[in-house]
Each structure stands twice: as structure tokens, then as C-alpha cells.
Short mmCIF file of C-alpha atoms in Angstrom, two decimals:
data_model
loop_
_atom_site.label_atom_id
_atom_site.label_comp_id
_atom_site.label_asym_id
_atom_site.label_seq_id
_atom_site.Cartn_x
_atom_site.Cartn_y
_atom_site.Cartn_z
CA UNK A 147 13.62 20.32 26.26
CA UNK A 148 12.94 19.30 22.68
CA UNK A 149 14.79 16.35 21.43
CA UNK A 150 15.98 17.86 17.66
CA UNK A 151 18.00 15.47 15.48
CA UNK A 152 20.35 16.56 12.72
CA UNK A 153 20.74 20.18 13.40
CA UNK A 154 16.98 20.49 12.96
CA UNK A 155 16.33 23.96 15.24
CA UNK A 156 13.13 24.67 16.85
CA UNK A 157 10.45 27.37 15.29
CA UNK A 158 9.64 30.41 17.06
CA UNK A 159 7.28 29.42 19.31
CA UNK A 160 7.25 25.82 19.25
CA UNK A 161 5.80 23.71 22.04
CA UNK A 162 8.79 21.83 23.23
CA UNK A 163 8.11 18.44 24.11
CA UNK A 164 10.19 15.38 25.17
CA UNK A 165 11.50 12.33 22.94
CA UNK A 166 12.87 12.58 18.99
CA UNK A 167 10.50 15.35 18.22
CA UNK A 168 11.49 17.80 15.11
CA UNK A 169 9.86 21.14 16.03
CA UNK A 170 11.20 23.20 12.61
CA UNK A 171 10.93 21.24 9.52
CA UNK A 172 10.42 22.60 6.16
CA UNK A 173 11.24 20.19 3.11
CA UNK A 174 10.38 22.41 0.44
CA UNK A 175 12.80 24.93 1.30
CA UNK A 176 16.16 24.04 -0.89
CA UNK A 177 18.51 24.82 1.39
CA UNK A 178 17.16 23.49 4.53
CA UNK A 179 16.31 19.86 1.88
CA UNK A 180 20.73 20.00 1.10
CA UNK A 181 21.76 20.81 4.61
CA UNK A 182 19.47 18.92 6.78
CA UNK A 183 16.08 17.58 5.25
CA UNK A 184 17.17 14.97 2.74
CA UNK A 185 19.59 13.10 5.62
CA UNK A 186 17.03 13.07 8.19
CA UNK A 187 14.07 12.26 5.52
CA UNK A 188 16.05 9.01 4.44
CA UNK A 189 17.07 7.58 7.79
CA UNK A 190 13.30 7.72 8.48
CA UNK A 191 12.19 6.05 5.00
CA UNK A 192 14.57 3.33 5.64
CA UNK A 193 13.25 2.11 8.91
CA UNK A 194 9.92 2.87 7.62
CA UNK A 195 9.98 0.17 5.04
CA UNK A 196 11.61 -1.63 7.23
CA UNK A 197 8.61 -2.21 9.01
CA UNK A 198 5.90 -2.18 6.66
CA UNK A 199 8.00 -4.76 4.42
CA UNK A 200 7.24 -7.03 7.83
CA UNK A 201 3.93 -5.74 7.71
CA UNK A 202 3.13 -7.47 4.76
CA UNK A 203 4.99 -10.23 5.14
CA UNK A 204 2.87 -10.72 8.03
CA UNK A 205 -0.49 -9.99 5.71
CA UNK A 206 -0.09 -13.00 3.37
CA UNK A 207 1.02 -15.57 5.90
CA UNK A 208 -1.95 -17.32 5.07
CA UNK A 209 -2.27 -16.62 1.93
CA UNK A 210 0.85 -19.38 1.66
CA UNK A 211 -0.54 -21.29 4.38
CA UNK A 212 -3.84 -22.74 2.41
CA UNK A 213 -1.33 -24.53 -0.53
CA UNK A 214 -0.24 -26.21 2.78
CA UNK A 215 -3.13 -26.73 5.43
CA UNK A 216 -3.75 -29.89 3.79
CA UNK A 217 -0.76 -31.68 4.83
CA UNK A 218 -1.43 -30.71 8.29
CA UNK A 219 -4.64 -32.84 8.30
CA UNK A 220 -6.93 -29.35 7.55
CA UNK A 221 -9.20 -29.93 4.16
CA UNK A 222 -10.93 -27.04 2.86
CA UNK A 223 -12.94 -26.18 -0.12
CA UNK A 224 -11.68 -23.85 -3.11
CA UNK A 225 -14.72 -21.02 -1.54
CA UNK A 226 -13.03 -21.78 2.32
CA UNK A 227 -9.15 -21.64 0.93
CA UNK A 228 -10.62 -18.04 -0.81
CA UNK A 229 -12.30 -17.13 2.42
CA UNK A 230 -9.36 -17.32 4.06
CA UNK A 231 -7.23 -15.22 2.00
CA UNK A 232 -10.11 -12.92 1.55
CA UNK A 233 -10.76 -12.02 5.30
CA UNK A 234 -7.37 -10.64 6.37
CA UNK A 235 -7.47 -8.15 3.11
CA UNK A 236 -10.89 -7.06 3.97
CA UNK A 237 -9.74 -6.16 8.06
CA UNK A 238 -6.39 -5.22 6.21
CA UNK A 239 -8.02 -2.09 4.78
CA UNK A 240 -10.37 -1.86 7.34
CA UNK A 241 -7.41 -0.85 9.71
CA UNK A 242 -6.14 1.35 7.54
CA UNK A 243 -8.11 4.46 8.45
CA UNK A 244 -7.50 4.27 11.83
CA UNK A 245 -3.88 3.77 10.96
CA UNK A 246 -3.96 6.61 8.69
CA UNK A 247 -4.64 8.98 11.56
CA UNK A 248 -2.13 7.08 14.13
CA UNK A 249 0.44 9.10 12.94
CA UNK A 250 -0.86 12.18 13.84
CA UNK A 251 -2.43 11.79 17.06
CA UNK A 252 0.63 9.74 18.24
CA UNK A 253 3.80 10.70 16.31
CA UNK A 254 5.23 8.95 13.02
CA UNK A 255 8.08 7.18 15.13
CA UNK A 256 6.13 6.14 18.09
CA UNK A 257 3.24 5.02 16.12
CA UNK A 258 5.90 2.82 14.32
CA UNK A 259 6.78 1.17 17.66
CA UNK A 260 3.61 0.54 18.52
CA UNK A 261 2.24 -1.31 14.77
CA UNK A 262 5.76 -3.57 14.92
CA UNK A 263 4.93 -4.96 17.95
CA UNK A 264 1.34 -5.74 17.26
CA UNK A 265 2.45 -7.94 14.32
CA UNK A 266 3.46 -10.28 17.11
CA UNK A 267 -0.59 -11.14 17.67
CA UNK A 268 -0.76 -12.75 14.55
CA UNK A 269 2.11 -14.49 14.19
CA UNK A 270 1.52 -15.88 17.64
CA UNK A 271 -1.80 -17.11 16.54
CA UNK A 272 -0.73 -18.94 13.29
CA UNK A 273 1.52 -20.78 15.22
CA UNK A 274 -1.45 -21.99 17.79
CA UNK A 275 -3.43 -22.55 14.88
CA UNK A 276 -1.26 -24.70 12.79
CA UNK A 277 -0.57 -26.52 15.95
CA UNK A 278 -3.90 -27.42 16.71
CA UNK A 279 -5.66 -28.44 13.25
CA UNK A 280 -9.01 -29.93 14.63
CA UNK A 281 -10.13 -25.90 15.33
CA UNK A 282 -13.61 -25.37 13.74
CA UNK A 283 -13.60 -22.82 10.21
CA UNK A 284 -14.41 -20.40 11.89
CA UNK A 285 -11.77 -20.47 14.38
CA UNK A 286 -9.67 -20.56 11.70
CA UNK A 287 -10.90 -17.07 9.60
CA UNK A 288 -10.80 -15.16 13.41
CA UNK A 289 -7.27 -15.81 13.51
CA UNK A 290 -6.49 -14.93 10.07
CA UNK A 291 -8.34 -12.20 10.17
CA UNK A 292 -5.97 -10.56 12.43
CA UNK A 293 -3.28 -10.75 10.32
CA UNK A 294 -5.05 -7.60 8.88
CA UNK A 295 -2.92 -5.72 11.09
CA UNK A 296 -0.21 -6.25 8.77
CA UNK A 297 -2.06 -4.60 6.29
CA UNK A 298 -2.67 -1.08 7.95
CA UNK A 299 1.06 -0.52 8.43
CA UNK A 300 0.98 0.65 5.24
CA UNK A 301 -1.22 3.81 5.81
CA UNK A 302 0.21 4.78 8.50
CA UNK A 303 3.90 4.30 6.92
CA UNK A 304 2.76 6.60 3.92
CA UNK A 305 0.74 9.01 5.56
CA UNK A 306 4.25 9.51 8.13
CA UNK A 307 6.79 9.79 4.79
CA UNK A 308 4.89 11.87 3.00
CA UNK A 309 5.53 14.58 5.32
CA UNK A 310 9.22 14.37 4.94
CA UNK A 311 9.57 14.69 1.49
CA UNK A 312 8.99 17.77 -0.57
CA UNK A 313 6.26 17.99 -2.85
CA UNK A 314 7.68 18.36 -5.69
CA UNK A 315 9.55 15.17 -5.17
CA UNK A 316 7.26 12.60 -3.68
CA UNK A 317 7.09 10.43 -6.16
CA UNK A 318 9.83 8.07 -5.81
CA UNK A 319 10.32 7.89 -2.32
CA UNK A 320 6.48 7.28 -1.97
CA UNK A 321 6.99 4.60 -4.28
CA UNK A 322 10.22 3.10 -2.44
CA UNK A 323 8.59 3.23 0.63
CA UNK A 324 5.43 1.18 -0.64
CA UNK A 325 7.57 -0.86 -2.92
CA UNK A 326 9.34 -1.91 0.57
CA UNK A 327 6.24 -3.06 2.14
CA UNK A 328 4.82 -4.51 -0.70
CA UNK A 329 8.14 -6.91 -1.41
CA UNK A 330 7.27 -8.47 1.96
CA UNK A 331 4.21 -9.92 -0.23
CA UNK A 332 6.89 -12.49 -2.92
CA UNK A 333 9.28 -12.48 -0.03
CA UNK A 334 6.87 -14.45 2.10
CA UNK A 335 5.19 -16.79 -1.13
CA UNK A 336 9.31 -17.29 -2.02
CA UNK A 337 10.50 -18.06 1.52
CA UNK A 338 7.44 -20.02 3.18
CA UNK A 339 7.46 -23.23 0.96
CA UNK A 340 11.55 -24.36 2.07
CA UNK A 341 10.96 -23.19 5.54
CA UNK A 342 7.79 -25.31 5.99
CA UNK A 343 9.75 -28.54 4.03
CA UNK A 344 12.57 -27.90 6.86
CA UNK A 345 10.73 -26.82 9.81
CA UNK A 346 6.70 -26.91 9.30
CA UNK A 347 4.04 -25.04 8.96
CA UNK A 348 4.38 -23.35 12.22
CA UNK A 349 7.70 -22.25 11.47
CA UNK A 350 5.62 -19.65 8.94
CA UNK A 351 4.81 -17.90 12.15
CA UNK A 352 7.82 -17.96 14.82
CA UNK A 353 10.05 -17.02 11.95
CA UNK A 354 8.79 -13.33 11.63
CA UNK A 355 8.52 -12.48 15.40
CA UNK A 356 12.82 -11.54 16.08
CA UNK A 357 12.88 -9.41 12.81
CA UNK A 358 9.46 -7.68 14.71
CA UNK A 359 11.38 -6.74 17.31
CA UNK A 360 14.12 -5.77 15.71
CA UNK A 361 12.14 -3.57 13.79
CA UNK A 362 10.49 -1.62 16.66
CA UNK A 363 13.70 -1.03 18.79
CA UNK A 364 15.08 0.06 15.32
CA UNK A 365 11.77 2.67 14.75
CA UNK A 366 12.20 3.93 18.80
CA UNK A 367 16.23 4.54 18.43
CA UNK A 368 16.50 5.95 14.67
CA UNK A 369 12.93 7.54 13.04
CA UNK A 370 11.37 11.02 14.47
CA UNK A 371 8.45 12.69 15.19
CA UNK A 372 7.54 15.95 13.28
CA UNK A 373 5.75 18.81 15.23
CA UNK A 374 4.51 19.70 11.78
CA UNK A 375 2.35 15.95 11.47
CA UNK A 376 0.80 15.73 14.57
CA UNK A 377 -1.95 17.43 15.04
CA UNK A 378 -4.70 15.13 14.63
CA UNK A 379 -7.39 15.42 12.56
CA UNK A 380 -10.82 15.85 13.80
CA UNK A 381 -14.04 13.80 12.71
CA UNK A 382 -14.91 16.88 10.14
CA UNK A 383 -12.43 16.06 8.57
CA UNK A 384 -12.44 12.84 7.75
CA UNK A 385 -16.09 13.31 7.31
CA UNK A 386 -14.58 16.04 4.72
CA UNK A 387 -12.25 14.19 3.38
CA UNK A 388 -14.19 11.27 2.53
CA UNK A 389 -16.78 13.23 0.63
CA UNK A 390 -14.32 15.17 -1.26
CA UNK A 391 -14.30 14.49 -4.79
CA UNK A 392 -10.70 13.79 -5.61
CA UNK A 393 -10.63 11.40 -2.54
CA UNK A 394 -13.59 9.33 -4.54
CA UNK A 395 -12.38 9.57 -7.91
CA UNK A 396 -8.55 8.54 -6.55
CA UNK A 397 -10.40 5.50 -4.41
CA UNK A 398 -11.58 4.14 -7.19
CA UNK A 399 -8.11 4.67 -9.60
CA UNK A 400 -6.68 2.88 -6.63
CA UNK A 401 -8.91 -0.33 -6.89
CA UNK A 402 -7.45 -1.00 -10.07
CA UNK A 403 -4.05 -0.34 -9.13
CA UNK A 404 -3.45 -1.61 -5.52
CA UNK A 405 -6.82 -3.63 -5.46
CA UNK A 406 -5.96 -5.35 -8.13
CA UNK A 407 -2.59 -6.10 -6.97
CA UNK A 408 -3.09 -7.56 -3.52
CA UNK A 409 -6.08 -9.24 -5.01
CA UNK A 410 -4.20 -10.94 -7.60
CA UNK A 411 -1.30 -11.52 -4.46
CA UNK A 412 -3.83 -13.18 -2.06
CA UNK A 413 -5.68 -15.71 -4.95
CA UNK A 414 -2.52 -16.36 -7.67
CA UNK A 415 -1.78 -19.38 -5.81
CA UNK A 416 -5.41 -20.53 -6.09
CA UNK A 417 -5.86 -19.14 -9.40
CA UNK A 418 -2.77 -21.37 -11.09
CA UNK A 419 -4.06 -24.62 -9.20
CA UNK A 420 -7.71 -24.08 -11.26
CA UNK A 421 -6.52 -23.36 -14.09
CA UNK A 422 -3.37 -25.80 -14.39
CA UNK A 423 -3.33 -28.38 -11.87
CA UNK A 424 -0.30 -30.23 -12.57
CA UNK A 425 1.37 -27.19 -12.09
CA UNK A 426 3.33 -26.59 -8.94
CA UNK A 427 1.62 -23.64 -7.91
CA UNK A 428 3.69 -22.70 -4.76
CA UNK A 429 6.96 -22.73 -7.09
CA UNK A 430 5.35 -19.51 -9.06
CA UNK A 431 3.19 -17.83 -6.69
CA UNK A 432 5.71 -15.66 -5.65
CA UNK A 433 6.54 -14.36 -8.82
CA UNK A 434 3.73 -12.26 -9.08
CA UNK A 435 3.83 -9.83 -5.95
CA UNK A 436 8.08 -9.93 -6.88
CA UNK A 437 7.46 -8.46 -10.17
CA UNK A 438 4.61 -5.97 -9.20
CA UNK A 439 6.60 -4.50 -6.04
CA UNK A 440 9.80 -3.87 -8.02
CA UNK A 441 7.85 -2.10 -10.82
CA UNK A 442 6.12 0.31 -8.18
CA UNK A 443 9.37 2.47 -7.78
CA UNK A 444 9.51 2.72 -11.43
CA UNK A 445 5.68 4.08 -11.53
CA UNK A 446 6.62 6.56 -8.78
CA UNK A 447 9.80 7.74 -11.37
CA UNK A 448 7.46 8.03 -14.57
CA UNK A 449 5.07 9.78 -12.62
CA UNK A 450 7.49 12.54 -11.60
CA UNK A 451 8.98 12.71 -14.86
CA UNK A 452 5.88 12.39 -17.18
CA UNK A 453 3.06 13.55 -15.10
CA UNK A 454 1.09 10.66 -12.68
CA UNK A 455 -2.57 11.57 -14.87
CA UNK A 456 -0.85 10.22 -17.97
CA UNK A 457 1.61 7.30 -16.86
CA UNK A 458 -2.18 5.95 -15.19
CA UNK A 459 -4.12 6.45 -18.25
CA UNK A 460 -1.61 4.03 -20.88
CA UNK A 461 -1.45 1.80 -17.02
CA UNK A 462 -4.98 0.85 -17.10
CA UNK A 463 -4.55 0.31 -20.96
CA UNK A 464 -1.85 -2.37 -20.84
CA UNK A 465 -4.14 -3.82 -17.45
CA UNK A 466 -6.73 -4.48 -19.70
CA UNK A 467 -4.40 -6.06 -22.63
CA UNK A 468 -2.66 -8.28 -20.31
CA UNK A 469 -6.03 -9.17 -18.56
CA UNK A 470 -7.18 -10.04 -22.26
CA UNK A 471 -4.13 -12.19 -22.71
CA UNK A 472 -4.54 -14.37 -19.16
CA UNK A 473 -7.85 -14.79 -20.41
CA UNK A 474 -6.67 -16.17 -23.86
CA UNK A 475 -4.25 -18.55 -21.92
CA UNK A 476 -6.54 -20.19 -20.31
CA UNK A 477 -8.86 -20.72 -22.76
CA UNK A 478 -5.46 -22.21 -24.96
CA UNK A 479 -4.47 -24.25 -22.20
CA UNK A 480 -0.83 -22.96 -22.22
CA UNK A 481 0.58 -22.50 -18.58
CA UNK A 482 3.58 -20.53 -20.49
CA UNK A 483 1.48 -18.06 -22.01
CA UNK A 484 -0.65 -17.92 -18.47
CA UNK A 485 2.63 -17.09 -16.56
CA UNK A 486 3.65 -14.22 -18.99
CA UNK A 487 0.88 -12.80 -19.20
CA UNK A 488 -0.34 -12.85 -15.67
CA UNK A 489 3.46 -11.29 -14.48
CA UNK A 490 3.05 -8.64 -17.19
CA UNK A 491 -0.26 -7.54 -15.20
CA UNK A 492 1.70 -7.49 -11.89
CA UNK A 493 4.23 -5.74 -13.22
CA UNK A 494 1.18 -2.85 -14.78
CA UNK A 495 -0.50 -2.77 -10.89
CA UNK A 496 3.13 -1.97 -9.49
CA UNK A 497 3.51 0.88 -12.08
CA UNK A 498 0.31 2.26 -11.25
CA UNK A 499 0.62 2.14 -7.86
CA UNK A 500 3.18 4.44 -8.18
CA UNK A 501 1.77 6.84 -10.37
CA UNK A 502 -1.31 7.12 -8.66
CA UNK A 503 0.05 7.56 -5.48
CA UNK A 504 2.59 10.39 -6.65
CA UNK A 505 -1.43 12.11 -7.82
CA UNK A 506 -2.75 12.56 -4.76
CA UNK A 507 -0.09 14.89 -2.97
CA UNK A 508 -0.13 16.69 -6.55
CA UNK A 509 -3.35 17.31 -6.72
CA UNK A 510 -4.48 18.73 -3.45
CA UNK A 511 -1.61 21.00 -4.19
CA UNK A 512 -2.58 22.16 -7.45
CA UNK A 513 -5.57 22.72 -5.86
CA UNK A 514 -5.14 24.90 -2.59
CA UNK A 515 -2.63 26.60 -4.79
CA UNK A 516 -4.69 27.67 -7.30
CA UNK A 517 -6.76 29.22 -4.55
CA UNK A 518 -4.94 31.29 -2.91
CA UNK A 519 -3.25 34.24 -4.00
CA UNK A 520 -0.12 34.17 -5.54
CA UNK A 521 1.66 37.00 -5.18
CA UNK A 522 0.90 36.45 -0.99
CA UNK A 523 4.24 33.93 -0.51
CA UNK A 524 2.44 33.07 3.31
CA UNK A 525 -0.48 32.59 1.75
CA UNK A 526 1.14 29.90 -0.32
CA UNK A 527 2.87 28.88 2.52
CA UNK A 528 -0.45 27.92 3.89
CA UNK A 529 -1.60 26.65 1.09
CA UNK A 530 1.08 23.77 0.81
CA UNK A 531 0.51 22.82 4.67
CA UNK A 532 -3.42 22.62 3.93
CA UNK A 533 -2.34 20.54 0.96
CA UNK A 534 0.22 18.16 3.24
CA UNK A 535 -2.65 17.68 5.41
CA UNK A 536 -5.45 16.77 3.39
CA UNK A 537 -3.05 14.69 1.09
CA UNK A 538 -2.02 12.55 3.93
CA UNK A 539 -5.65 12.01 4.63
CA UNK A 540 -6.64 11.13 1.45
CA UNK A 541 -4.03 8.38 1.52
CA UNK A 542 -5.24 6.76 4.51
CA UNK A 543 -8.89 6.43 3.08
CA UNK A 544 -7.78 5.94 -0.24
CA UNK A 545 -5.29 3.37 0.66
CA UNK A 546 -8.48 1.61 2.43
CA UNK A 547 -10.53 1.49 -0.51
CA UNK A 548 -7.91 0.41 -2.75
CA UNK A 549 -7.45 -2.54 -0.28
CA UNK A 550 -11.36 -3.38 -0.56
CA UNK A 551 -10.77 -3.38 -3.65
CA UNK A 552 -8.77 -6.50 -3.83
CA UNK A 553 -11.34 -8.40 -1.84
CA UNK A 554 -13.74 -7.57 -4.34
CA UNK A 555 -11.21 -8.85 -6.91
CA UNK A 556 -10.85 -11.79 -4.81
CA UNK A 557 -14.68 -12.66 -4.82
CA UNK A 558 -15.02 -12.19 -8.27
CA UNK A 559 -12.34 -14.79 -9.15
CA UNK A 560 -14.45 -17.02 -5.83
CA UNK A 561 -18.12 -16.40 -7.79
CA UNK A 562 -16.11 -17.46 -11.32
CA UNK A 563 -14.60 -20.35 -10.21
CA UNK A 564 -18.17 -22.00 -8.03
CA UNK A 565 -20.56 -20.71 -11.15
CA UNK A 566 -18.32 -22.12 -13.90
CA UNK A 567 -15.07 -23.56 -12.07
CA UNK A 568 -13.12 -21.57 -14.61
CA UNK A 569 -11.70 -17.78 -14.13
CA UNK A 570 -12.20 -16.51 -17.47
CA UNK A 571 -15.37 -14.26 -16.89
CA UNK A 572 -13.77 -12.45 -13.97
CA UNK A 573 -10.98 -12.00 -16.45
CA UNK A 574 -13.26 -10.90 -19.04
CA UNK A 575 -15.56 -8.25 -16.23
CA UNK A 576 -11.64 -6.83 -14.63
CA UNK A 577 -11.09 -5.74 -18.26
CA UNK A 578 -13.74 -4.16 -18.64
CA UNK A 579 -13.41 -2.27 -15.27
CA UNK A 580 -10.06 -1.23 -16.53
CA UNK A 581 -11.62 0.59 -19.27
CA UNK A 582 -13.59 2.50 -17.09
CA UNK A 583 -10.81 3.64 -15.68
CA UNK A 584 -8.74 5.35 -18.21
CA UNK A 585 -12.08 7.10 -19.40
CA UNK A 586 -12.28 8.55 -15.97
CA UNK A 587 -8.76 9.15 -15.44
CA UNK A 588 -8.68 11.30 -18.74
CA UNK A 589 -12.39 12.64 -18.00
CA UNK A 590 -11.18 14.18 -14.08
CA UNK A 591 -7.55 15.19 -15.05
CA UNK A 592 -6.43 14.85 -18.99
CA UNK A 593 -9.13 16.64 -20.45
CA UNK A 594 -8.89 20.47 -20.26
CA UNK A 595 -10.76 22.20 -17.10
CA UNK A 596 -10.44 25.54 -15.53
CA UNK A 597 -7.66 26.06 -12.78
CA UNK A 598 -7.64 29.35 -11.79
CA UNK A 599 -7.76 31.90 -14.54
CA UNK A 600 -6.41 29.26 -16.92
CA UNK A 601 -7.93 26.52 -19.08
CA UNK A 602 -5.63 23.54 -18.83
CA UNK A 603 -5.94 20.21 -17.26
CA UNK A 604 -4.97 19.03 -14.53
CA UNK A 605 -1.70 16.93 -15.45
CA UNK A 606 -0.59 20.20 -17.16
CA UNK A 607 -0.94 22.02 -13.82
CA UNK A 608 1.50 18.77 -12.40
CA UNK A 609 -1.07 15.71 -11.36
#
């Protein structure tokens, strides 16, 4: 018998299955959204970000940890201290195609479960680790390598929600959701540097592991599984989906938005000990992720209200002002002016987040919509569930390459600093890249294309 929740009732023809499974559910359909859809949808996004806030939490442990390993009798290098905050972002996207397609093949809720639980791995190991300091380098990057699981939460987290929600209105609880998991960056940079005064360094690991398992028994007693999401998807198409050209232009939109965000996450606390020493740098570092999390809602609201094509285009703009501006601090010496202008950044990568992410459900529907035919209300029907599909897709492998896209960031600042101990020309090169981006963001959707029978571009048509 099929487990429905909140007077969810089965299709016609459903396979019934055991466990909180949803058979019938249909978002886009106004009055099953107001009687059922929009209570069921938000009990699930709340113990979604629930987890994936841990998830991250659990990403950046050591990105915290190497203002500290010194004290514990570990010395590294500025290039080691990187490394280490570079590895666990590079397996962090890594996992998140495989995540990205958890969902699917497993169900959104059980899936869940599972990813809580394996955050306990990592914070297991950071505890042996910090407890035994005389482990070779190399020892060392394994083990924070893993905390890359943390980091893959997040695809499969989106991929799940975005099924709940209904197109049209994706935006802001796509941006909630990430904004969730992405807070779990400043709230472990804010909460590490007390705990380790009080407790240790260890203490960075044991204190994660109860609110783990609260989060899975939460995930197995309150999310679902849709019928609808869980078919999964076959090596076509992700072979498909990773040739498609919206996936590649959106992969690269998303290195400047989310790449440059955990990038800048992972290295701030390096970055402010370069460039101003006498600065305390684990009193600030937390600032950063804080201000860029919070503003990633707020991208995900001015992309539903203003079109996501536009809100990214004047995004990258401001990225490359505020770029300009660290850049001018640092050559001025003034840690103020640094701060400012380096939060101000943050704050651009959270809106754009959130504005790019609300484009990529939008335009595989604009898309599939404008191919079928439109006076056929099935064949739109179809249309929207090809759309769902390939959308979620798309954010798995997109989510990846936005994530690679932060270790990239994070080398750049690594080659800067060893070729002229200063961070200026990776300054100088990221504002360039963010000009490249708003001339292909209005090349692929502000400048006026054929969809369908009409000429208009694609944020006109709702990207």
C-alpha cells in the first residue's frame, strides 16, 4: 500500500510502493499548490536545508582548521594551508554528480538519510587527525578531502526541491534552500574560533556529529519521496545533458557566481592574513560566507520578479567593480576599505547565485515549450515534465562545475601569492573573467533570438 502524506491521492495507475512515497503530485496545478502542494512542499524544504546547512558546515571544517593547526604543533606553508582548503572543494563538486542523480534512483527523502549520516566520516576523521598531529601532509589532505561529502549535499538537496515547487515559482525557495546550506559556511568560520579557545581543535569535529543525527531521523520521519522524481536517469542522458548547450553556457555563469563564492569562502581567511597581517583574520572570516548566503534569497526574489538573464548581467557588473575595489585596497594598504569591499563581492556571488539558479528551470522550460504544440494542453503537459527532468540534471552538473570553479579561484589566489606574495593580479584576471560573463550572459539570453515563431530573447520568454 502506498504511504501518501497530506491528502496526496495516488494517479491512475501508479505503482504502489511502501514507505513516504507521493504517487500523484502536480505543483503547477493551482488548486492542488492551495490545498495540498505548498504544505507538503515546505515541510520538505525545511528539513532539506536542514541538512545541507550541516553539509556545509561540515565542508569548511578545515577551512577554519588551518588559522589553527599551528597551535596544535602542525606548521604548514601558505601553498599547504591552500592545499588543504583546496582539496575538499575539488572532491566537493566532484560528488556532486553522483549526488545529483541520488535522488532519483533512491528517493529525495531516503537519499537524505543516507548523505546525513555520511557526514559522520569526516567529522570522525578531523577529530583523529587533530589528535594525532605528527601524521605526514599527505595524511592530512586524504582526510580533508573527505569532507567533500559535505559538499555534494547540495546537489542532491536542489535537484530533490526543485521538484516540489512549481515552475513558475522556483526562484525563492531554490534560493532558501541553497541559502540554508550555504549559511552553514559563516556559521562554522563564526562558531569554530570560541569552541576551539574552550574545548580544542577537536571539538571542531565531535561538535557536528548529534545535530547529524538529528538531521537524518528528522529527513526519515518528516520529508517524502515523489513517484514523479525517481526514475533515474540513464548514462544518455547525462551524456546528453552534459553536451547540451545551456548546461555549458549555465556551468560557466555558475563559476562566477557559486565558484567564486566558495572560493572566496575556503581562502578569505588566508587572503586577509597576506594582505594584512596584524589583522585578526579568524575575527572576520566569517563575515564573508554570512553576507553572501543571506543575499542568495534575495537573488532568487529579483530573479522571479525581474527576469534571472538580467538580475545576472548588472551581477557580474558590480563583481567586477567590487573586485576592482579589493584590488585598490590592497594596493592602499587600508584593511577598512579591504573589508568593504571584499563583503560587497560576497554579497554580489549570493545574488547571483540566486538568479542563476532560478535560469536553469526557466530555461529548459521555455525551451520544451516552445516546441511543442500549444494548443495540445498534454502535449504541454509533457513538455513541463521533460523540462523538470532535464532541469534537475542540469543542476547537478552545473552545480559541479560551479564548485570547480572555486578551486580554480582558489589556485589563482595560491599562483598570486608564491609568484608575487601579493593577491592583486588574481584580483586584476577575476575581473576580467567577470566581464566575460555579462557579454555572454547578454550574447545567449538578452539579445533577441528566435523562440518559436517569435523574435524575442530569451529573458522576455521568462529566463
Amino acid at each position: 500500500m502506498t504511504a501518501l502524506t497530506d491528502d496526496a491521492a495516488p494517479r491512475a495507475g501508479a505503482r504502489p510502493r511502501g514507505g513516504r512515497w507521493i504517487d500523484h503530485w502536480d505543483p503547477d496545478d493551482d488548486r492542488f499548490w492551495a490545498a495540498t502542494g505548498r504544505r507538503v512542499a515546505a515541510r520538505n524544504l525545511v528539513f532539506s536545508i536542514f541538512t545541507e546547512h550541516l553539509g556545509f558546515c561540515v565542508w569548511l571544517l578545515w577551512s577554519i582548521a588551518v588559522l589553527h593547526l599551528a597551535d596544535n604543533g602542525v606548521r604548514l606553508s601558505v601553498g599547504q594551508a591552500l592545499w588543504l582548503t583546496t582539496l575538499p572543494n575539488l572532491v566537493g563538486a566532484a560528488m556532486r554528480i553522483p549526488y545529483t542523480f541520488a535522488p532519483a534512483r533512491f528517493g529525495g527523502r531516503n537519499w537524505t538519510v543516507v548523505s546525513a549520516l555520511l557526514l559522520l566520516v569526516p567529522c570522525g576523521l578531523f577529530v583523529y587527525a587533530i589528535e594525532n598531529p605528527d601524521l605526514p601532509f599527505w595524511a592530512l589532505l586524504l582526510i580533508a578531502a573527505t569532507t567533500g561529502l559535505g559538499g555534494g549535499n547540495f546537489a542532491s538537496s536542489m535537484a530533490n526541491i526543485t521538484h516540489f515547487y512549481p515552475a513558475r515559482r522556483q526562484g525563492l525557495p531554490l534560493g532558501l534552500n541553497a541559502a540554508g546550506g550555504n549559511l552553514g559556511t559563516s556559521v562554522t568560520q563564526l562558531a569554530m574560533p570560541p569552541l576551539i579557545v574552550a574545548f580544542g581543535l577537536a571539538a571542531v569535529g565531535w561538535v557536528w556529529m548529534p545535530f547529524i543525527l538529528l538531521a537524518a531521523a528528522c529527513a526519515y520521519f518528516f520529508m517524502d519521496n515523489l513517484t514523479r522524481a525517481s526514475s533515474p536517469y540513464t548514462p544518455r542522458e547525462m551524456a546528453a545533458g552534459a553536451r547540451d548547450g545551456q548546461t555549458i553556457v549555465m556551468s560557466v555563469l555558475y563559476i562566477g557566481t557559486f565558484g567564486s563564492f566558495i572560493g572566496y569562502s575556503f581562502s578569505f581567511g588566508v587572503l586577509i592574513e597576506n594582505s594584512f597581517p596584524d589583522v585578526a583574520a579568524s575575527r572576520f572570516v566569517w563575515l564573508g560566507a554570512f553576507a553572501g548566503s543571506l543575499a542568495r534569497p534575495l537573488g532568487g526574489w529579483l530573479a522571479d520578479r525581474f527576469g534571472g538573464a538580467r538580475v545576472t548581467m548588472v551581477d557580474f557588473l558590480l563583481m567586477g567593480l567590487g573586485v576592482a575595489a579589493v584590488a585598490a585596497a590592497v594596493r592602499a594598504g587600508s584593511w577598512p576599505t579591504f573589508l568593504a569591499a571584499f563583503l560587497f563581492v560576497f554579497v554580489a556571488t549570493g545574488v547571483g547565485n540566486g538568479s542563476t539558479y532560478r535560469m536553469i528551470p526557466a530555461i529548459f522550460r521555455v525551451r520544451e515549450l516552445a516546441e511543442a504544440d500549444r494548443g495540445d494542453s498534454a502535449a504541454a503537459e509533457r513538455a513541463l515534465a521533460r523540462a523538470r527532468r532535464a532541469s534537475a540534471a542540469a543542476i547537478g552538473l552545473i552545480s559541479a562545475v560551479g564548485a570547480v570553479g572555486g578551486v580554480l579561484i582558489q589556485q589563482t589566489f595560491r599562483i598570486s601569492i608564491e609568484q608575487t606574495r601579493g593577491i592583486a593580479p588574481a584580483l586584476v584576471s577575476l575581473a576580467a573573467f567577470y566581464g566575460v560573463c555579462v557579454a555572454l550572459t547578454w550574447f545567449c539570453y538578452l539579445r533577441k533570438v528566435r523562440v518559436g515563431q517569435v523574435r524575442m530573447s530569451l529573458a522576455e520568454a521568462g529566463v
